């Protein structure tokens, strides 16, 4: 794997004054209704925030040729399952606009997504209900944005071990960007990134009301490179994420709150670095969370700059993991601004489809 070293961005003490930092953070927090912010919280990072979110794939999905989805292909709008299935599985590139609610039949049906596709919801109304977007081995260069994927949950089947109804499932794929989606009430995993998948970025999504949220791994090989940023985990129980045998897992500016089933002392947790994963967590915000972050003895986990409110249980760090800036440039938002920033700008956005 090629090792990238990017130009480093400004860091605390590099010339950006504390006054400017505090003014920037305080202004954002006030405008979004978060409340007061202290200078100690504001200095979590010295880079001003940029709430709009990315216009193109960033993080690991931007490396080794990048991720452009269906760019350059024909733009089509679909309103039916048949239309979505036709264009998503096509050999040629497409930008597929999902207008309104598509209810998959039969319940839990897979919509296969082939390489070189962008699937993007129109406004905030683009939905896939009781179905799964499924990326088979070898699929690459896929963007999934601005959708709601919901309600494949089987009532009374909390663990869903016998269904495998995921929201998005991918096996041994590369270059995938999952951005500004909302996942709710999925039976099994909301987003499963499986086997030897590589160069994946998961950003600005809302993961809500679920048992198993974001699982990465199911492989003995240590290959996956993944960036997870500005996501809201709300009312979710476990796998937020569970990252097993990831070569590099970079988590930053994520917001986790209101866990489901907090009475379970083992399998209600936040971030878990498992197997031989190397994980870095930066400037995230945990509120009312049990076991915010933890690591197997065989894994590594570095945490810096996060804020923990009313948390308990495991908060483990060891090893050196890696430096994400050896791979790509990125800008951290202050941890104190994360609740307001992520709660407002994660999930589907009205005008996002116009920016593709």
Short mmCIF file of C-alpha atoms in Angstrom, two decimals:
data_model
loop_
_atom_site.label_atom_id
_atom_site.label_comp_id
_atom_site.label_asym_id
_atom_site.label_seq_id
_atom_site.Cartn_x
_atom_site.Cartn_y
_atom_site.Cartn_z
CA UNK A 1 0.00 0.00 0.00
CA UNK A 2 1.29 3.45 -0.88
CA UNK A 3 1.99 5.58 2.17
CA UNK A 4 0.91 9.19 1.67
CA UNK A 5 2.37 12.10 3.56
CA UNK A 6 0.32 15.26 3.18
CA UNK A 7 1.08 18.82 4.07
CA UNK A 8 0.17 19.26 7.72
CA UNK A 9 -2.48 21.79 8.69
CA UNK A 10 -2.18 24.33 11.47
CA UNK A 11 -2.18 22.95 14.99
CA UNK A 12 -2.44 24.56 18.42
CA UNK A 13 0.42 26.95 18.96
CA UNK A 14 1.05 27.39 15.24
CA UNK A 15 -0.08 30.98 15.00
CA UNK A 16 -3.88 30.88 15.23
CA UNK A 17 -4.69 32.80 18.40
CA UNK A 18 -6.83 31.52 21.24
CA UNK A 19 -9.08 34.54 20.95
CA UNK A 20 -9.92 33.72 17.36
CA UNK A 21 -10.54 30.09 18.25
CA UNK A 22 -12.88 30.97 21.09
CA UNK A 23 -14.77 33.54 19.04
CA UNK A 24 -15.21 31.07 16.18
CA UNK A 25 -16.40 28.22 18.36
CA UNK A 26 -18.60 30.42 20.53
CA UNK A 27 -20.27 31.94 17.46
CA UNK A 28 -21.04 28.55 15.97
CA UNK A 29 -22.29 27.12 19.24
CA UNK A 30 -24.53 30.13 19.87
CA UNK A 31 -25.95 30.06 16.34
CA UNK A 32 -26.83 26.38 16.64
CA UNK A 33 -28.23 26.57 20.16
CA UNK A 34 -25.68 24.42 21.99
CA UNK A 35 -25.29 26.85 24.90
CA UNK A 36 -22.20 28.25 26.58
CA UNK A 37 -18.70 27.07 25.71
CA UNK A 38 -15.58 27.51 27.81
CA UNK A 39 -12.09 28.38 26.66
CA UNK A 40 -10.90 24.97 27.85
CA UNK A 41 -13.39 23.22 25.60
CA UNK A 42 -12.66 25.53 22.68
CA UNK A 43 -8.97 24.71 22.68
CA UNK A 44 -9.64 21.08 21.80
CA UNK A 45 -8.38 22.11 18.38
CA UNK A 46 -7.21 25.33 16.81
CA UNK A 47 -8.94 25.01 13.45
CA UNK A 48 -12.20 26.91 12.81
CA UNK A 49 -15.20 24.75 12.00
CA UNK A 50 -16.76 24.33 8.55
CA UNK A 51 -20.31 23.05 9.08
CA UNK A 52 -21.42 22.53 5.51
CA UNK A 53 -19.62 19.24 5.06
CA UNK A 54 -17.58 17.85 2.17
CA UNK A 55 -18.34 18.30 -1.53
CA UNK A 56 -16.29 15.28 -2.56
CA UNK A 57 -14.92 12.13 -1.01
CA UNK A 58 -12.34 12.77 1.70
CA UNK A 59 -10.34 10.66 4.10
CA UNK A 60 -9.32 7.19 3.02
CA UNK A 61 -11.89 7.13 0.19
CA UNK A 62 -9.93 9.96 -1.45
CA UNK A 63 -6.67 7.99 -1.76
CA UNK A 64 -5.33 5.68 -4.47
CA UNK A 65 -7.32 7.28 -7.29
CA UNK A 66 -10.17 8.57 -5.16
CA UNK A 67 -13.91 7.93 -5.24
CA UNK A 68 -16.03 9.73 -7.83
CA UNK A 69 -19.00 7.38 -8.11
CA UNK A 70 -21.05 7.83 -11.26
CA UNK A 71 -19.50 11.19 -12.20
CA UNK A 72 -19.42 11.55 -15.97
CA UNK A 73 -22.26 9.08 -16.42
CA UNK A 74 -25.88 9.78 -17.25
CA UNK A 75 -28.06 11.34 -14.54
CA UNK A 76 -31.36 9.52 -13.99
CA UNK A 77 -34.20 9.91 -11.50
CA UNK A 78 -35.93 6.83 -10.09
CA UNK A 79 -39.16 6.47 -8.15
CA UNK A 80 -39.62 2.68 -8.18
CA UNK A 81 -37.74 -0.39 -7.01
CA UNK A 82 -37.47 -1.62 -10.61
CA UNK A 83 -35.88 1.64 -11.73
CA UNK A 84 -33.42 1.69 -8.84
CA UNK A 85 -32.45 -1.95 -9.43
CA UNK A 86 -31.99 -1.41 -13.16
CA UNK A 87 -29.62 1.53 -12.96
CA UNK A 88 -27.81 0.49 -9.78
CA UNK A 89 -26.80 -2.85 -11.31
CA UNK A 90 -25.88 -1.47 -14.74
CA UNK A 91 -22.34 -1.87 -16.07
CA UNK A 92 -21.94 1.79 -17.08
CA UNK A 93 -21.63 4.73 -14.64
CA UNK A 94 -24.79 6.47 -13.44
CA UNK A 95 -25.79 9.22 -11.06
CA UNK A 96 -29.07 7.86 -9.69
CA UNK A 97 -31.40 10.35 -7.99
CA UNK A 98 -33.92 8.71 -5.66
CA UNK A 99 -37.10 10.80 -5.55
CA UNK A 100 -39.52 9.86 -2.79
CA UNK A 101 -40.00 6.58 -0.97
CA UNK A 102 -39.13 3.25 -2.56
CA UNK A 103 -40.56 0.31 -0.62
CA UNK A 104 -38.62 -2.87 -1.40
CA UNK A 105 -40.43 -6.13 -2.04
CA UNK A 106 -40.16 -8.75 -0.75
CA UNK A 107 -39.38 -7.56 2.75
CA UNK A 108 -35.57 -7.29 3.17
CA UNK A 109 -34.87 -7.43 -0.58
CA UNK A 110 -31.36 -6.62 -1.83
CA UNK A 111 -30.74 -3.89 -4.37
CA UNK A 112 -27.39 -4.77 -5.96
CA UNK A 113 -25.11 -1.78 -6.55
CA UNK A 114 -22.41 -2.16 -9.21
CA UNK A 115 -19.22 -0.14 -9.65
CA UNK A 116 -19.12 3.51 -10.76
CA UNK A 117 -22.43 4.59 -9.23
CA UNK A 118 -23.68 7.54 -7.25
CA UNK A 119 -26.99 6.98 -5.48
CA UNK A 120 -28.32 10.19 -3.97
CA UNK A 121 -31.63 11.19 -2.44
CA UNK A 122 -33.53 14.18 -3.83
CA UNK A 123 -34.09 16.71 -1.06
CA UNK A 124 -34.78 14.97 2.22
CA UNK A 125 -37.47 12.63 0.85
CA UNK A 126 -35.34 9.97 -0.88
CA UNK A 127 -35.90 6.70 1.00
CA UNK A 128 -35.34 2.97 0.73
CA UNK A 129 -37.77 1.21 3.06
CA UNK A 130 -37.44 -2.45 4.19
CA UNK A 131 -34.60 -3.07 1.70
CA UNK A 132 -30.81 -3.25 1.50
CA UNK A 133 -28.19 -1.72 -0.81
CA UNK A 134 -25.80 -4.60 -1.50
CA UNK A 135 -22.25 -4.29 -2.87
CA UNK A 136 -20.77 -7.62 -3.96
CA UNK A 137 -17.05 -8.53 -3.97
CA UNK A 138 -15.00 -6.49 -6.44
CA UNK A 139 -17.39 -3.54 -6.52
CA UNK A 140 -15.61 -0.20 -6.43
CA UNK A 141 -16.07 3.55 -6.84
CA UNK A 142 -19.51 3.92 -5.23
CA UNK A 143 -21.05 6.96 -3.52
CA UNK A 144 -24.25 6.66 -1.45
CA UNK A 145 -25.55 9.99 -0.17
CA UNK A 146 -28.56 11.81 1.21
CA UNK A 147 -30.82 8.76 1.63
CA UNK A 148 -32.94 7.47 4.46
CA UNK A 149 -32.69 3.67 4.77
CA UNK A 150 -35.18 2.36 7.30
CA UNK A 151 -37.60 -0.17 8.69
CA UNK A 152 -36.33 -3.62 7.85
CA UNK A 153 -36.59 -4.42 11.56
CA UNK A 154 -38.54 -7.58 12.38
CA UNK A 155 -40.70 -6.82 15.40
CA UNK A 156 -39.61 -8.80 18.44
CA UNK A 157 -36.37 -10.05 16.82
CA UNK A 158 -33.83 -7.80 18.59
CA UNK A 159 -30.69 -9.71 17.56
CA UNK A 160 -31.80 -10.52 13.98
CA UNK A 161 -29.25 -13.34 13.73
CA UNK A 162 -31.42 -15.28 11.29
CA UNK A 163 -32.23 -12.51 8.79
CA UNK A 164 -29.08 -10.62 7.68
CA UNK A 165 -31.23 -7.65 6.65
CA UNK A 166 -28.67 -4.83 6.61
CA UNK A 167 -29.15 -1.23 5.50
CA UNK A 168 -25.98 -1.24 3.38
CA UNK A 169 -23.78 -4.31 3.12
CA UNK A 170 -20.47 -4.50 1.28
CA UNK A 171 -18.04 -7.42 0.93
CA UNK A 172 -14.44 -7.02 -0.30
CA UNK A 173 -15.07 -3.73 -2.09
CA UNK A 174 -12.91 -0.64 -2.44
CA UNK A 175 -13.38 3.10 -2.72
CA UNK A 176 -16.81 3.69 -1.21
CA UNK A 177 -18.13 6.92 0.30
CA UNK A 178 -21.26 6.75 2.52
CA UNK A 179 -22.31 10.30 3.37
CA UNK A 180 -25.26 12.26 4.83
CA UNK A 181 -27.61 9.27 5.12
CA UNK A 182 -30.04 8.34 7.89
CA UNK A 183 -30.35 4.74 9.07
CA UNK A 184 -33.21 3.74 11.36
CA UNK A 185 -34.75 0.47 12.61
CA UNK A 186 -32.73 -1.98 10.56
CA UNK A 187 -32.79 -5.71 11.34
CA UNK A 188 -29.13 -6.69 11.79
CA UNK A 189 -26.47 -4.12 10.80
CA UNK A 190 -27.29 -0.62 9.65
CA UNK A 191 -23.97 -0.45 7.78
CA UNK A 192 -21.80 -3.58 7.44
CA UNK A 193 -18.36 -3.11 5.87
CA UNK A 194 -17.20 -6.68 5.57
CA UNK A 195 -14.30 -8.89 4.58
CA UNK A 196 -11.32 -7.14 2.93
CA UNK A 197 -12.95 -3.82 2.02
CA UNK A 198 -10.56 -0.91 1.51
CA UNK A 199 -10.52 2.89 1.14
CA UNK A 200 -13.88 3.66 2.74
CA UNK A 201 -15.19 6.92 4.25
CA UNK A 202 -18.35 7.15 6.37
CA UNK A 203 -19.31 10.78 7.09
CA UNK A 204 -22.21 12.96 8.30
CA UNK A 205 -24.64 10.05 8.73
CA UNK A 206 -27.31 9.53 11.39
CA UNK A 207 -27.47 6.08 12.92
CA UNK A 208 -30.65 5.79 15.01
CA UNK A 209 -32.81 3.34 16.96
CA UNK A 210 -30.93 0.10 16.43
CA UNK A 211 -29.12 -2.77 18.06
CA UNK A 212 -26.18 -3.38 15.68
CA UNK A 213 -25.02 -0.20 14.04
CA UNK A 214 -21.71 -0.10 12.14
CA UNK A 215 -19.66 -3.28 11.90
CA UNK A 216 -16.29 -3.56 10.15
CA UNK A 217 -14.35 -6.76 9.62
CA UNK A 218 -15.38 -10.44 9.51
CA UNK A 219 -11.93 -11.27 8.10
CA UNK A 220 -8.58 -12.53 9.47
CA UNK A 221 -6.76 -10.14 7.13
CA UNK A 222 -5.70 -6.70 8.34
CA UNK A 223 -6.45 -4.60 5.25
CA UNK A 224 -9.32 -2.15 5.74
CA UNK A 225 -8.61 1.58 5.80
CA UNK A 226 -11.59 3.62 6.97
CA UNK A 227 -12.40 7.21 7.94
CA UNK A 228 -15.48 7.80 10.13
CA UNK A 229 -16.32 11.44 10.84
CA UNK A 230 -19.20 13.72 11.85
CA UNK A 231 -21.69 10.91 12.39
CA UNK A 232 -24.46 10.91 15.00
CA UNK A 233 -25.05 7.67 16.88
CA UNK A 234 -28.34 8.08 18.75
CA UNK A 235 -30.36 5.35 20.40
CA UNK A 236 -27.97 2.66 19.17
CA UNK A 237 -26.74 -0.21 21.32
CA UNK A 238 -23.50 -1.66 19.93
CA UNK A 239 -21.00 -1.46 17.03
CA UNK A 240 -20.64 2.31 17.04
CA UNK A 241 -18.43 1.11 15.36
CA UNK A 242 -17.00 -2.32 16.07
CA UNK A 243 -13.78 -2.36 14.03
CA UNK A 244 -12.15 -5.77 13.72
CA UNK A 245 -8.77 -6.22 12.01
CA UNK A 246 -8.72 -2.76 10.42
CA UNK A 247 -5.30 -1.67 9.26
CA UNK A 248 -6.28 1.95 9.94
CA UNK A 249 -9.51 3.25 11.53
CA UNK A 250 -9.68 7.04 11.91
CA UNK A 251 -12.66 8.37 13.90
CA UNK A 252 -13.10 12.09 14.46
CA UNK A 253 -15.81 14.61 15.35
CA UNK A 254 -18.43 11.93 15.94
CA UNK A 255 -21.33 12.39 18.38
CA UNK A 256 -22.76 9.58 20.45
CA UNK A 257 -25.67 9.86 22.84
CA UNK A 258 -28.76 8.13 24.25
CA UNK A 259 -27.71 4.52 23.90
CA UNK A 260 -30.36 1.86 23.56
CA UNK A 261 -30.60 -0.76 26.32
CA UNK A 262 -28.03 0.85 28.66
CA UNK A 263 -28.64 -1.85 31.27
CA UNK A 264 -26.57 -4.39 29.33
CA UNK A 265 -23.07 -4.07 30.87
CA UNK A 266 -21.12 -5.83 28.10
CA UNK A 267 -22.78 -5.40 24.71
CA UNK A 268 -23.85 -1.78 25.04
CA UNK A 269 -20.81 0.19 23.99
CA UNK A 270 -19.40 2.93 21.79
CA UNK A 271 -16.20 2.41 19.79
CA UNK A 272 -14.36 -0.91 19.93
CA UNK A 273 -10.92 -1.50 18.44
CA UNK A 274 -10.82 -5.27 17.95
CA UNK A 275 -8.39 -7.88 16.71
CA UNK A 276 -5.34 -6.14 15.27
CA UNK A 277 -7.06 -2.84 14.54
CA UNK A 278 -5.14 0.41 14.84
CA UNK A 279 -7.68 3.10 15.78
CA UNK A 280 -7.35 6.85 16.29
CA UNK A 281 -10.23 8.82 17.88
CA UNK A 282 -10.14 12.63 17.84
CA UNK A 283 -12.38 15.46 19.07
CA UNK A 284 -15.53 13.39 19.46
CA UNK A 285 -18.34 13.91 21.98
CA UNK A 286 -19.82 11.16 24.17
CA UNK A 287 -22.88 11.87 26.32
CA UNK A 288 -24.69 9.31 28.51
CA UNK A 289 -22.57 6.52 27.03
CA UNK A 290 -21.55 3.21 28.56
CA UNK A 291 -18.05 2.00 27.55
CA UNK A 292 -17.25 4.99 25.29
CA UNK A 293 -14.14 3.41 23.74
CA UNK A 294 -12.25 0.19 24.32
CA UNK A 295 -9.56 -1.95 22.75
CA UNK A 296 -8.61 -5.60 22.68
CA UNK A 297 -5.18 -6.45 24.06
CA UNK A 298 -4.11 -7.23 20.48
CA UNK A 299 -5.35 -3.90 19.10
CA UNK A 300 -4.21 -0.30 19.50
CA UNK A 301 -6.27 2.79 20.30
CA UNK A 302 -5.19 6.42 20.60
CA UNK A 303 -7.71 9.01 21.80
CA UNK A 304 -7.19 12.75 21.99
CA UNK A 305 -9.33 15.83 22.41
CA UNK A 306 -12.73 14.21 23.02
CA UNK A 307 -15.34 15.31 25.57
CA UNK A 308 -17.11 12.79 27.81
CA UNK A 309 -20.30 13.72 29.70
CA UNK A 310 -21.93 11.28 32.11
CA UNK A 311 -20.04 8.28 30.77
CA UNK A 312 -19.04 5.09 32.53
CA UNK A 313 -17.24 1.82 31.98
CA UNK A 314 -14.32 1.17 29.68
CA UNK A 315 -12.22 4.08 28.43
CA UNK A 316 -9.09 2.32 27.19
CA UNK A 317 -6.14 3.53 25.18
CA UNK A 318 -2.84 1.84 24.45
CA UNK A 319 -0.27 1.65 21.70
CA UNK A 320 0.63 4.33 19.17
CA UNK A 321 -1.75 3.31 16.33
CA UNK A 322 -0.88 5.70 13.45
CA UNK A 323 -0.89 9.34 12.40
CA UNK A 324 -3.80 10.03 10.01
CA UNK A 325 -1.94 13.01 8.58
CA UNK A 326 0.61 10.62 7.15
CA UNK A 327 -2.18 9.69 4.74
CA UNK A 328 -4.37 12.76 4.12
CA UNK A 329 -5.11 16.32 5.18
CA UNK A 330 -8.15 16.96 7.34
CA UNK A 331 -9.47 19.67 9.62
CA UNK A 332 -10.75 18.91 13.11
CA UNK A 333 -13.73 20.75 14.52
CA UNK A 334 -13.55 21.48 18.27
CA UNK A 335 -15.14 18.75 20.34
CA UNK A 336 -17.32 21.32 22.13
CA UNK A 337 -19.02 22.21 18.85
CA UNK A 338 -19.70 18.64 17.80
CA UNK A 339 -23.22 18.19 19.30
CA UNK A 340 -24.61 21.27 17.57
CA UNK A 341 -22.67 20.78 14.36
CA UNK A 342 -23.47 17.11 13.90
CA UNK A 343 -27.09 17.25 15.06
CA UNK A 344 -27.81 19.97 12.51
CA UNK A 345 -25.74 18.91 9.52
CA UNK A 346 -25.76 15.09 9.64
CA UNK A 347 -28.31 13.05 7.74
CA UNK A 348 -30.10 14.04 4.52
CA UNK A 349 -29.92 17.71 3.58
CA UNK A 350 -32.43 19.53 1.39
CA UNK A 351 -29.99 20.94 -1.16
CA UNK A 352 -27.28 18.29 -1.06
CA UNK A 353 -28.36 16.54 -4.29
CA UNK A 354 -27.62 19.71 -6.24
CA UNK A 355 -23.92 19.42 -5.29
CA UNK A 356 -23.39 15.75 -6.21
#
